[in-house]
Short mmCIF file of C-alpha atoms in Angstrom, two decimals:
data_model
loop_
_atom_site.label_atom_id
_atom_site.label_comp_id
_atom_site.label_asym_id
_atom_site.label_seq_id
_atom_site.Cartn_x
_atom_site.Cartn_y
_atom_site.Cartn_z
CA MET M 1 0.00 0.00 0.00
CA LYS M 2 1.35 3.39 -0.99
CA ILE M 3 2.47 5.65 1.84
CA THR M 4 0.56 8.95 1.86
CA ALA M 5 -0.41 11.37 4.60
CA ASP M 6 -3.96 10.03 4.48
CA THR M 7 -2.68 6.46 4.83
CA ILE M 8 -0.61 7.39 7.90
CA ASP M 9 -3.58 9.23 9.42
CA ARG M 10 -5.91 6.29 8.83
CA PHE M 11 -3.70 3.70 10.46
CA PHE M 12 -2.69 6.10 13.24
CA TYR M 13 -6.32 6.43 14.37
CA GLN M 14 -7.01 2.79 13.71
CA PHE M 15 -4.26 1.96 16.18
CA LEU M 16 -5.79 4.31 18.77
CA ASP M 17 -9.29 2.89 18.25
CA THR M 18 -8.22 -0.73 18.63
CA GLY M 19 -5.71 -0.28 21.44
CA ARG M 20 -6.58 -0.58 25.10
CA LYS M 21 -3.35 0.22 26.96
CA PRO M 22 -3.43 3.60 28.76
CA VAL M 23 0.26 4.15 27.95
CA PHE M 24 2.22 2.94 24.93
CA GLN M 25 5.37 3.80 22.99
CA ARG M 26 5.52 5.96 19.90
CA ASP M 27 7.37 3.18 18.06
CA GLU M 28 4.37 0.89 18.51
CA ILE M 29 2.33 3.16 16.23
CA ILE M 30 5.13 3.42 13.70
CA GLN M 31 5.53 -0.35 13.56
CA TYR M 32 1.75 -0.76 13.29
CA ILE M 33 1.70 1.51 10.23
CA ILE M 34 4.74 -0.11 8.62
CA ALA M 35 3.25 -3.60 9.07
CA ARG M 36 0.11 -2.59 7.17
CA THR M 37 1.76 -0.77 4.26
CA ASP M 38 4.52 -1.24 1.74
CA ALA M 39 6.74 1.17 3.58
CA GLY M 40 10.39 1.01 2.75
CA LYS M 41 13.45 2.56 4.38
CA ASP M 42 12.87 5.79 2.50
CA ASP M 43 9.41 6.10 4.02
CA PHE M 44 10.47 5.72 7.64
CA ASP M 45 11.44 9.36 8.24
CA ARG M 46 8.20 10.56 6.71
CA ILE M 47 6.13 8.23 8.89
CA GLU M 48 8.04 9.39 11.98
CA ARG M 49 7.43 13.06 11.18
CA ASN M 50 3.73 12.57 10.50
CA VAL M 51 3.23 10.44 13.60
CA ASP M 52 4.98 13.05 15.76
CA MET M 53 2.71 15.78 14.39
CA LEU M 54 -0.38 13.67 15.00
CA LEU M 55 0.72 12.79 18.54
CA GLN M 56 1.33 16.43 19.41
CA GLY M 57 -1.87 17.62 17.77
CA ASP M 58 -4.33 15.11 19.27
CA SER M 59 -6.05 16.58 22.33
CA GLY M 60 -6.92 13.10 23.55
CA LEU M 61 -3.26 12.18 24.03
CA LEU M 62 -0.34 13.14 26.25
CA TYR M 63 3.00 12.79 24.46
CA ASP M 64 6.32 12.59 26.29
CA VAL M 65 8.61 13.69 23.49
CA GLU M 66 11.74 12.80 25.47
CA LYS M 67 10.83 9.21 26.36
CA ALA M 68 8.64 8.77 23.25
CA SER M 69 5.81 7.45 25.39
CA VAL M 70 2.14 8.26 24.88
CA ALA M 71 -0.86 8.24 27.24
CA ARG M 72 -4.49 8.02 26.22
CA ARG M 73 -6.20 10.56 28.44
CA SER M 74 -9.49 8.67 28.41
CA ALA M 75 -7.73 5.60 29.81
CA LEU M 76 -5.15 7.35 32.00
CA PHE M 77 -7.74 9.46 33.80
CA SER M 78 -10.46 6.82 33.92
CA GLY M 79 -11.08 6.20 37.62
CA ALA M 80 -8.74 9.01 38.65
CA ARG M 81 -9.63 10.54 41.98
CA PHE M 82 -8.94 14.05 43.22
CA ARG M 83 -9.74 16.01 46.37
CA ILE M 84 -11.72 19.23 46.74
CA VAL M 85 -12.19 21.17 49.98
CA PRO M 86 -15.17 23.48 49.34
CA THR M 87 -14.62 27.06 50.42
CA VAL M 88 -16.82 28.95 52.84
CA LEU M 89 -18.20 30.90 49.87
CA GLU M 90 -19.41 27.62 48.37
CA LEU M 91 -20.74 26.21 51.65
CA GLN M 92 -22.64 29.40 52.44
CA ASN M 93 -24.36 29.14 49.07
CA ASN M 94 -24.71 25.33 48.96
CA VAL M 95 -22.76 24.99 45.71
CA LEU M 96 -19.58 23.48 44.34
CA ILE M 97 -17.88 25.59 41.70
CA PRO M 98 -15.88 23.61 39.11
CA GLY M 99 -13.23 26.34 38.99
CA ASP M 100 -9.79 25.04 38.06
CA ARG M 101 -10.25 21.77 39.96
CA PHE M 102 -11.76 19.59 37.23
CA ALA M 103 -9.83 21.00 34.26
CA PRO M 104 -6.76 18.70 34.30
CA PHE M 105 -8.94 15.60 34.52
CA CYS M 106 -11.37 16.03 31.64
CA ASN M 107 -11.90 16.99 28.03
CA SER M 108 -11.03 20.69 27.58
CA GLU M 109 -13.54 20.97 24.74
CA VAL M 110 -16.42 20.55 27.18
CA PHE M 111 -17.54 23.73 28.97
CA PRO M 112 -18.08 23.51 32.77
CA ASP M 113 -21.85 23.97 32.48
CA GLU M 114 -21.91 20.65 30.60
CA TYR M 115 -20.06 18.68 33.27
CA MET M 116 -22.05 15.82 34.81
CA LEU M 117 -21.68 15.13 38.52
CA PHE M 118 -23.35 12.31 40.47
CA GLY M 119 -23.28 11.07 44.02
CA GLN M 120 -21.25 7.89 44.35
CA GLY M 121 -23.42 4.93 43.40
CA SER M 122 -26.31 7.20 42.44
CA ARG M 123 -27.93 7.84 39.08
CA LYS M 124 -29.21 11.23 40.17
CA GLN M 125 -27.24 14.05 38.64
CA PHE M 126 -26.47 17.18 40.63
CA GLU M 127 -28.15 20.14 38.98
CA ILE M 128 -26.04 22.92 37.52
CA VAL M 129 -27.32 26.30 38.66
CA PRO M 130 -26.29 29.92 38.05
CA PHE M 131 -24.29 31.38 40.92
CA SER M 132 -23.59 35.08 41.45
CA ALA M 133 -20.59 36.46 43.31
CA SER M 134 -18.03 39.22 42.99
CA PHE M 135 -15.34 38.54 40.40
CA GLY M 136 -12.66 38.85 43.07
CA SER M 137 -14.27 36.29 45.36
CA ILE M 138 -14.15 33.51 42.74
CA ILE M 139 -10.58 34.12 41.57
CA PRO M 140 -8.95 31.88 44.24
CA ILE M 141 -11.02 28.93 42.99
CA HIS M 142 -9.86 29.59 39.41
CA THR M 143 -6.20 30.56 39.97
CA PHE M 144 -4.71 27.74 37.91
CA LEU M 145 -6.72 28.80 34.86
CA GLY M 146 -4.55 31.91 34.70
CA ARG M 147 -5.61 35.50 34.19
CA SER M 148 -6.85 35.12 30.62
CA GLY M 149 -8.40 31.73 31.38
CA ILE M 150 -10.45 33.12 34.26
CA TYR M 151 -11.62 36.04 32.17
CA ASP M 152 -12.44 33.84 29.16
CA LEU M 153 -14.46 31.46 31.30
CA VAL M 154 -16.46 34.21 32.98
CA VAL M 155 -17.31 36.10 29.80
CA ALA M 156 -18.16 32.83 28.04
CA GLU M 157 -20.79 32.23 30.73
CA SER M 158 -22.81 35.23 29.60
CA GLU M 159 -22.69 38.42 27.59
CA GLU M 160 -23.84 40.27 30.71
CA ASN M 161 -20.63 39.25 32.51
CA ARG M 162 -18.56 40.66 29.67
CA ARG M 163 -20.54 43.90 29.68
CA ARG M 164 -20.20 44.35 33.43
CA LEU M 165 -16.47 43.67 33.52
CA HIS M 166 -15.79 46.02 30.61
CA ALA M 167 -17.84 48.81 32.19
CA ALA M 168 -16.50 48.38 35.74
CA HIS M 169 -14.10 50.83 37.33
CA ASN M 170 -12.96 47.99 39.58
CA PRO M 171 -13.68 44.53 38.11
CA ILE M 172 -12.64 42.84 41.36
CA GLN M 173 -15.85 44.04 43.00
CA THR M 174 -18.05 43.42 39.97
CA ALA M 175 -20.81 40.83 40.35
CA VAL M 176 -20.62 38.02 37.80
CA GLU M 177 -22.66 34.88 37.25
CA ILE M 178 -21.05 31.47 36.73
CA SER M 179 -22.20 27.85 36.68
CA ALA M 180 -22.03 25.75 39.84
CA PHE M 181 -23.28 22.40 41.08
CA ASP M 182 -26.19 22.57 43.51
CA LEU M 183 -25.00 20.47 46.47
CA SER M 184 -27.55 21.69 49.01
CA ASP M 185 -28.98 18.20 49.67
CA PHE M 186 -25.51 16.61 49.71
CA TYR M 187 -24.16 19.14 52.21
CA LEU M 188 -27.24 18.79 54.41
CA LYS M 189 -27.20 14.99 54.34
CA ASN M 190 -23.54 14.84 55.37
CA HIS M 191 -23.71 17.72 57.90
CA PHE M 192 -20.94 19.31 55.88
CA ARG M 193 -18.56 21.68 57.71
CA PHE M 194 -15.73 23.90 56.57
CA GLY M 195 -12.66 21.68 56.27
CA ASP M 196 -14.61 18.64 55.12
CA ALA M 197 -13.74 17.44 51.62
CA VAL M 198 -15.23 15.66 48.66
CA ILE M 199 -13.37 13.02 46.66
CA VAL M 200 -14.23 13.24 42.97
CA THR M 201 -13.82 10.24 40.67
CA VAL M 202 -13.51 10.56 36.89
CA GLU M 203 -16.14 8.29 35.38
CA ASP M 204 -15.79 9.41 31.76
CA TRP M 205 -12.95 11.68 30.63
CA GLY M 206 -14.43 12.53 27.23
CA ALA M 207 -17.94 13.37 28.49
CA CYS M 208 -16.64 15.06 31.65
CA LYS M 209 -18.69 12.78 33.88
CA PHE M 210 -17.76 12.56 37.56
CA SER M 211 -19.00 11.12 40.83
CA LEU M 212 -18.27 12.36 44.34
CA GLU M 213 -18.19 11.06 47.87
CA TYR M 214 -17.98 12.73 51.28
CA ARG M 215 -14.74 12.84 53.27
CA PRO M 216 -14.89 14.37 56.79
CA LYS M 217 -11.95 16.47 57.90
CA GLU M 218 -11.19 14.06 60.74
CA ILE M 219 -9.73 11.60 58.21
CA ALA M 220 -7.88 14.19 56.13
CA PRO M 221 -4.40 13.24 54.87
CA SER M 222 -1.56 13.94 57.29
CA LYS M 223 0.98 16.68 56.71
CA SER M 224 3.64 14.11 55.84
CA GLU M 225 1.34 12.48 53.29
CA MET M 226 0.64 15.88 51.73
CA PHE M 227 4.33 16.81 51.57
CA ASP M 228 5.24 13.44 50.02
CA TRP M 229 2.48 13.86 47.43
CA ILE M 230 3.60 17.40 46.57
CA ALA M 231 7.25 16.31 46.31
CA ALA M 232 6.34 13.57 43.83
CA PHE M 233 4.06 15.89 41.83
CA GLU M 234 6.61 18.71 41.66
CA GLU M 235 9.35 16.30 40.60
CA ALA M 236 7.16 15.53 37.60
CA LEU M 237 6.14 19.16 37.05
CA LEU M 238 9.77 20.28 36.99
CA ARG M 239 10.34 17.96 34.05
CA VAL M 240 7.18 19.28 32.36
CA CYS M 241 8.47 22.85 32.76
CA ASP M 242 11.92 21.90 31.47
CA LEU M 243 10.62 19.92 28.51
CA TYR M 244 7.78 22.13 27.31
CA GLU M 245 8.59 25.51 28.90
CA ASP M 246 5.69 27.92 28.24
CA PHE M 247 4.01 25.83 25.55
CA PHE M 248 1.14 24.67 27.80
CA GLU M 249 -1.17 26.50 30.18
CA ILE M 250 -1.43 25.27 33.75
CA PRO M 251 -4.27 22.68 33.52
CA GLU M 252 -2.39 21.01 30.67
CA GLN M 253 0.85 21.14 32.67
CA PHE M 254 -0.98 19.45 35.54
CA ALA M 255 -2.24 16.71 33.22
CA TYR M 256 1.30 16.08 32.00
CA GLY M 257 2.50 16.20 35.61
CA PHE M 258 0.23 13.29 36.54
CA PHE M 259 1.43 11.40 33.46
CA PHE M 260 5.11 11.99 34.21
CA ALA M 261 4.61 11.13 37.89
CA ARG M 262 3.15 7.79 36.79
CA GLU M 263 6.24 7.20 34.68
CA ASN M 264 8.29 7.92 37.82
CA GLY M 265 6.39 5.24 39.72
CA HIS M 266 3.96 7.55 41.56
CA ASN M 267 0.34 6.97 40.56
CA LEU M 268 -0.96 10.18 42.12
CA LEU M 269 -4.24 9.79 40.24
CA ASN M 270 -5.20 7.07 42.70
CA GLU M 271 -4.12 9.13 45.71
CA PRO M 272 -6.51 12.07 46.30
CA VAL M 273 -4.29 13.68 48.91
CA VAL M 274 -3.94 17.37 47.98
CA SER M 275 -6.62 19.70 46.60
CA ALA M 276 -5.81 22.38 44.05
CA GLU M 277 -6.08 25.12 46.68
CA GLU M 278 -3.95 23.18 49.15
CA TYR M 279 -1.29 22.68 46.50
CA TYR M 280 -1.30 26.38 45.65
CA LEU M 281 -0.61 27.23 49.31
CA ASN M 282 2.20 24.68 49.56
CA MET M 283 4.00 25.10 46.24
CA THR M 284 7.72 24.68 46.87
CA ASP M 285 9.83 24.00 43.80
CA ILE M 286 7.22 25.33 41.37
CA THR M 287 5.71 28.79 41.01
CA ILE M 288 3.41 30.54 38.55
CA HIS M 289 4.69 32.84 35.83
CA THR M 290 2.20 35.71 35.79
CA ASP M 291 3.88 38.29 33.55
CA THR M 292 1.72 37.32 30.58
CA PRO M 293 -2.06 36.90 30.23
CA GLU M 294 -1.60 33.13 29.84
CA TRP M 295 -0.10 31.97 33.11
CA TYR M 296 2.08 28.87 33.27
CA LEU M 297 4.16 26.97 35.81
CA VAL M 298 7.92 27.46 36.05
CA SER M 299 10.69 26.24 38.30
CA ALA M 300 10.93 28.42 41.40
CA ASP M 301 14.73 28.21 41.12
CA SER M 302 14.65 29.73 37.64
CA VAL M 303 12.65 32.69 38.96
CA ARG M 304 14.99 33.16 41.91
CA GLN M 305 18.00 33.13 39.63
CA ALA M 306 16.42 35.67 37.32
CA GLY M 307 15.57 37.92 40.25
CA SER M 308 18.87 37.88 42.19
CA ASP M 309 22.45 38.80 41.39
CA ASP M 310 24.01 35.76 43.04
CA SER M 311 21.51 33.29 41.61
CA SER M 312 20.43 32.27 45.10
CA CYS M 313 17.86 33.43 47.57
CA GLU M 314 18.67 33.30 51.26
CA HIS M 315 16.16 35.90 52.37
CA ASP M 316 13.71 35.13 55.11
CA ARG M 317 10.12 36.03 54.34
CA ASP M 318 9.95 38.17 57.48
CA ASP M 319 12.95 40.38 56.65
CA HIS M 320 12.74 40.58 52.86
CA PRO M 321 10.14 43.03 51.55
CA CYS M 322 8.24 41.99 48.48
CA THR M 323 9.36 44.05 45.50
CA CYS M 324 6.03 43.79 43.71
CA ASN M 325 4.02 44.93 46.75
CA HIS M 326 1.41 42.18 46.37
CA ASP M 327 -0.13 39.78 48.81
CA HIS M 328 1.04 36.36 47.71
CA ASP M 329 -1.73 34.41 49.33
CA ASP M 330 -3.68 35.24 46.18
CA HIS M 331 -0.95 34.92 43.58
CA PRO M 332 2.74 34.06 43.37
CA CYS M 333 5.56 36.54 43.69
CA THR M 334 7.43 37.21 40.47
CA CYS M 335 10.64 38.19 42.29
CA GLY M 336 11.17 34.55 43.23
CA HIS M 337 11.14 34.91 46.99
CA ASP M 338 8.80 33.42 49.54
CA HIS M 339 6.31 36.12 50.47
CA ASN M 340 3.68 34.22 52.32
CA HIS M 341 2.94 37.15 54.60
CA ALA M 342 0.32 35.17 56.42
CA PRO M 343 1.41 33.68 59.73
CA VAL M 344 1.63 29.92 60.07
CA MET M 345 -1.23 28.99 62.39
CA LYS M 346 -0.62 26.31 65.00
CA PRO M 347 -3.36 23.78 65.83
CA GLY M 348 -6.08 25.49 67.82
CA GLN M 349 -4.57 28.95 67.31
CA GLU M 350 -6.93 31.72 66.26
CA PRO M 351 -5.86 34.52 63.90
CA LYS M 352 -5.19 37.88 65.49
CA SER M 353 -6.90 40.99 64.27
CA GLY M 354 -5.57 41.99 60.87
CA GLU M 355 -3.78 38.72 60.13
CA VAL M 356 -4.59 36.78 57.00
CA VAL M 357 -5.16 33.07 57.43
CA PRO M 358 -3.26 31.11 54.74
CA GLY M 359 -5.47 29.97 51.90
CA LEU M 360 -8.51 32.05 52.76
CA SER M 361 -9.72 35.04 50.83
CA GLY M 362 -12.01 37.74 52.10
CA SER M 363 -15.08 35.67 51.37
CA ASP M 364 -13.83 32.57 53.15
CA PHE M 365 -14.92 33.41 56.69
CA SER M 366 -18.21 32.02 57.92
CA VAL M 367 -17.68 32.90 61.59
CA SER M 368 -18.26 36.62 61.15
CA THR M 369 -21.40 38.12 62.56
CA GLY M 370 -21.07 40.99 60.10
CA LYS M 371 -21.30 41.18 56.33
CA ILE M 372 -18.22 40.05 54.40
CA ASP M 373 -19.40 39.28 50.86
CA SER M 374 -18.08 42.49 49.30
CA LEU M 375 -16.16 45.65 50.13
CA ASP M 376 -19.31 47.71 49.66
CA ALA M 377 -21.16 45.50 52.12
CA ILE M 378 -18.44 45.74 54.76
CA LEU M 379 -18.12 49.53 54.48
CA ALA M 380 -21.89 49.92 54.78
CA ASP M 381 -22.08 47.44 57.66
CA VAL M 382 -19.53 49.33 59.78
CA ASN M 383 -20.99 52.73 58.85
CA ALA M 384 -17.73 53.82 57.27
CA PRO M 385 -17.65 57.47 56.15
CA ILE M 386 -16.29 56.48 52.71
CA GLY M 387 -17.37 54.15 49.92
CA THR M 388 -15.51 52.10 47.35
CA THR M 389 -15.16 54.99 44.88
CA GLU M 390 -13.33 57.15 47.41
CA LEU M 391 -11.29 54.23 48.63
CA PHE M 392 -10.04 53.40 45.14
CA ALA M 393 -9.25 57.04 44.51
CA MET M 394 -7.12 56.90 47.67
CA VAL M 395 -5.41 53.80 46.29
CA LEU M 396 -4.43 55.60 43.08
CA ASP M 397 -3.42 58.73 45.01
CA SER M 398 -1.17 56.69 47.32
CA ILE M 399 0.42 54.77 44.44
CA GLY M 400 1.04 58.02 42.59
CA ASN M 401 2.74 59.49 45.67
CA SER M 402 4.87 56.35 46.25
CA VAL M 403 3.13 55.53 49.52
CA SER M 404 3.69 51.92 50.66
CA PHE M 405 0.74 49.59 51.01
CA GLU M 406 1.39 49.27 54.74
CA ALA M 407 1.16 53.04 55.21
CA PHE M 408 -1.93 53.19 53.01
CA ARG M 409 -3.62 50.40 54.97
CA ALA M 410 -2.94 52.20 58.27
CA SER M 411 -4.33 55.47 56.90
CA ILE M 412 -7.51 53.76 55.67
CA LEU M 413 -8.12 52.07 59.02
CA ASP M 414 -7.61 55.45 60.69
CA ARG M 415 -9.92 57.14 58.19
CA ILE M 416 -12.68 54.59 58.75
CA ASP M 417 -12.27 54.80 62.53
CA GLN M 418 -14.99 52.19 63.09
CA ASP M 419 -15.03 48.87 64.91
CA PHE M 420 -15.54 45.83 62.74
CA ALA M 421 -18.12 43.26 63.78
CA ASP M 422 -15.30 40.85 64.66
CA ASP M 423 -11.79 39.81 63.60
CA ALA M 424 -13.12 37.81 60.66
CA GLN M 425 -14.81 40.85 59.16
CA GLU M 426 -11.65 42.89 59.62
CA VAL M 427 -9.56 40.21 57.90
CA ALA M 428 -12.06 40.09 55.04
CA PHE M 429 -11.84 43.88 54.72
CA LEU M 430 -8.04 43.81 54.64
CA ASN M 431 -8.10 41.16 51.92
CA PHE M 432 -10.45 43.26 49.80
CA LEU M 433 -8.23 46.27 50.47
CA GLU M 434 -5.20 44.42 49.12
CA GLU M 435 -7.15 43.30 46.07
CA ASN M 436 -7.98 46.94 45.33
CA TRP M 437 -4.34 47.91 45.79
CA GLU M 438 -3.17 45.19 43.41
CA TYR M 439 -5.71 46.25 40.81
CA GLY M 440 -4.60 49.87 41.21
CA GLU M 441 -0.99 48.86 40.58
CA GLU M 442 -2.04 46.97 37.46
CA ILE M 443 -3.84 49.90 35.85
CA TYR M 444 -1.75 52.81 37.17
CA ARG M 445 0.18 54.64 34.48
CA PRO M 446 2.17 57.70 35.61
CA SER M 447 1.85 59.37 32.21
CA ALA M 448 -1.94 59.03 32.20
CA ASP M 449 -2.28 60.03 35.85
CA ALA M 450 -0.05 63.11 35.85
CA ASP M 451 -2.87 65.41 34.72
CA LYS M 452 -5.50 63.75 36.90
CA MET M 453 -3.61 63.76 40.18
CA PRO M 454 -4.12 67.47 41.04
CA TYR M 455 -7.87 67.16 40.49
CA ARG M 456 -8.05 63.96 42.54
CA THR M 457 -6.10 65.58 45.37
CA ARG M 458 -8.54 68.49 45.52
CA LEU M 459 -11.49 66.12 45.65
CA LEU M 460 -9.94 63.95 48.36
CA ASP M 461 -9.17 67.05 50.41
CA LEU M 462 -12.82 68.03 50.14
CA ASP M 463 -13.85 64.54 51.20
CA GLU M 464 -11.60 64.70 54.24
CA GLN M 465 -13.18 67.99 55.24
CA ARG M 466 -16.62 66.42 54.79
CA ILE M 467 -15.69 63.52 57.07
CA GLU M 468 -14.34 65.75 59.84
CA PHE M 469 -17.34 68.05 59.57
CA SER M 470 -19.73 65.10 59.78
CA LYS M 471 -17.99 63.77 62.90
CA GLN M 472 -18.36 67.13 64.62
CA LEU M 473 -21.96 67.40 63.51
CA LEU M 474 -22.80 63.96 64.91
CA SER M 475 -21.00 64.62 68.18
CA SER M 476 -23.02 67.80 68.69
CA ASN M 477 -26.19 65.69 68.92
CA ASN M 478 -28.15 68.67 67.54
CA GLN M 479 -31.08 66.90 65.89
CA ALA M 480 -32.54 70.02 64.32
CA ARG M 481 -29.21 70.91 62.76
CA LEU M 482 -28.73 67.32 61.58
CA GLN M 483 -32.09 67.28 59.81
CA GLU M 484 -31.31 70.59 58.14
CA ILE M 485 -27.79 69.82 56.95
CA THR M 486 -27.95 66.10 56.14
CA PRO M 487 -29.73 66.50 52.75
CA LYS M 488 -27.11 69.07 51.69
CA LEU M 489 -24.30 66.75 52.76
CA ARG M 490 -25.79 63.83 50.86
CA HIS M 491 -26.12 65.90 47.69
CA PHE M 492 -22.55 67.15 48.07
CA HIS M 493 -21.22 63.64 48.73
CA LYS M 494 -23.06 62.20 45.73
CA SER M 495 -21.67 64.87 43.42
CA LEU M 496 -18.17 64.38 44.81
CA ILE M 497 -18.30 60.60 44.25
CA GLU M 498 -19.57 61.00 40.69
CA THR M 499 -16.68 63.34 39.94
CA LEU M 500 -14.08 61.10 41.57
CA ALA M 501 -15.29 58.14 39.53
CA LEU M 502 -14.25 59.98 36.36
CA LEU M 503 -10.65 59.85 37.60
CA ASN M 504 -10.63 56.22 38.77
CA THR M 505 -9.55 54.78 35.42
CA ASP M 506 -6.35 54.40 33.43
CA ASP M 507 -7.69 56.64 30.64
CA GLU M 508 -5.90 59.80 29.63
CA LEU M 509 -7.57 62.99 30.82
CA PRO M 510 -9.13 64.63 27.74
CA ASP M 511 -8.00 68.07 26.62
CA GLY M 512 -10.10 71.05 25.67
CA GLU M 513 -13.72 71.52 26.69
CA GLU M 514 -14.05 68.26 28.67
CA ARG M 515 -11.10 69.13 30.89
CA GLU M 516 -12.45 72.63 31.40
CA GLN M 517 -15.81 71.14 32.41
CA LEU M 518 -14.11 68.87 34.94
CA SER M 519 -12.17 71.79 36.41
CA ALA M 520 -15.33 73.88 36.60
CA ARG M 521 -17.17 70.99 38.24
CA ILE M 522 -14.55 70.77 40.99
CA ASP M 523 -14.61 74.56 41.43
CA ASP M 524 -18.39 74.31 41.95
CA LEU M 525 -17.92 71.54 44.53
CA GLU M 526 -15.41 73.65 46.44
CA ASP M 527 -17.82 76.59 46.40
CA LEU M 528 -20.67 74.31 47.50
CA TRP M 529 -18.60 73.03 50.38
CA ASP M 530 -17.68 76.54 51.48
CA ASP M 531 -21.40 77.40 51.53
CA ILE M 532 -22.23 74.33 53.64
CA ALA M 533 -19.39 74.99 56.09
CA LEU M 534 -20.17 78.72 56.44
CA ASP M 535 -23.90 78.24 56.86
CA SER M 536 -23.59 75.40 59.35
CA GLU M 537 -21.91 76.26 62.58
CA VAL M 538 -21.53 73.09 64.61
#
């Protein structure tokens, strides 16, 4: 039989269709094709090249180009088991969000709202329901999808999500709607608590069909088991990073990591020891490259070497300041150092006020008696004198004036001057505050902000005067005066916020008539404030 590209393709897929082994060698395919054709020595190179292209282009396969071994994903991941520890956000809303947890274990061509999830031994499928939350609150569950992957998933859920994120001054606080499994009956039946886990089994890789079972926290894996699992996984991931560099995104790197670990004698797919979130918090030899929209895993050593003159890092996390000014409980540090600013909590130890518990975002605290689901909700709940628009303006003002995050945080807590409902609400607030700071750093451009800064400073000065005036007014306990002045203050505050919002973007300040209108608007606000202050002796 004559050797053509079509002939090679036909026998290539015939081999895949008739084979049953989860892992086989590349040469087995080549020999299969040769045995069924009239291939001569001159045809061998061509067959090799075509087979290599087919192996690398087939999404149903994992191809180890170094060892020339191949894994059928449908067979490799059949029966695979992985661990998920639902977050407080999920437990409070009786859902399980697919997030980044399922992605390495199933067909990437299937969208999460088409996943099928059953209770173990049950034919009843858990319903997929729409779930609304702030964009920032769902990011920790989607970290390993990367920045562009998270965004793509959310906007693919609905056109309304795309519209909201594009229109938002601060996308972190923007409400979005995503698909989630309704586990209300499952949680109720098992008296589910925070720290309990579910073990998910892959029933059908191609159809993205899964089953789950309950696992109470009392029988969670030990620390030594977790560290051994991570060591074996990262040994495999280091080879993935070395072999394929930035060619794959993280879920694909994970899939190859499980394959390579199996080749190393560690069948981690049968050992559901570490959840995705737990791995993120305990990454040691691997970190995430976040300098591009498509995030990918890299060797932590390579990042350290790139970020230090002596190609080594001997800094302690307590005495080495983070050069990117971010909180690395939510994403990795690109300078290559360990910046887990959160304290390591001992068994039974409670977090002190202001400390961030490792692995928990602002929405992951169920013990608070106050509201914690958004920054707006917290500010309103504690009767703070400022809202999110003013707060983000303060973020940009501080960044523009080279103020450190620590100094900014202290000034905001002083400005609010209110008691939080409890430590959990304060921790949630501080997490949201850091998210706003990080977003401000991402969008801040000195060239674009140079013209806006003087206007913002004037508005923030006015706002500070409003706050001090309001405190004095309230302390006077003059009800008649309060009733008279409050409507004027509300009107002034509303106008001030609307004006500040115009400056809370990375857009250039327009020239000509629009800039003159903005300047005139601020002049009017200053005049209005002078009138309020002069007419209202406290």
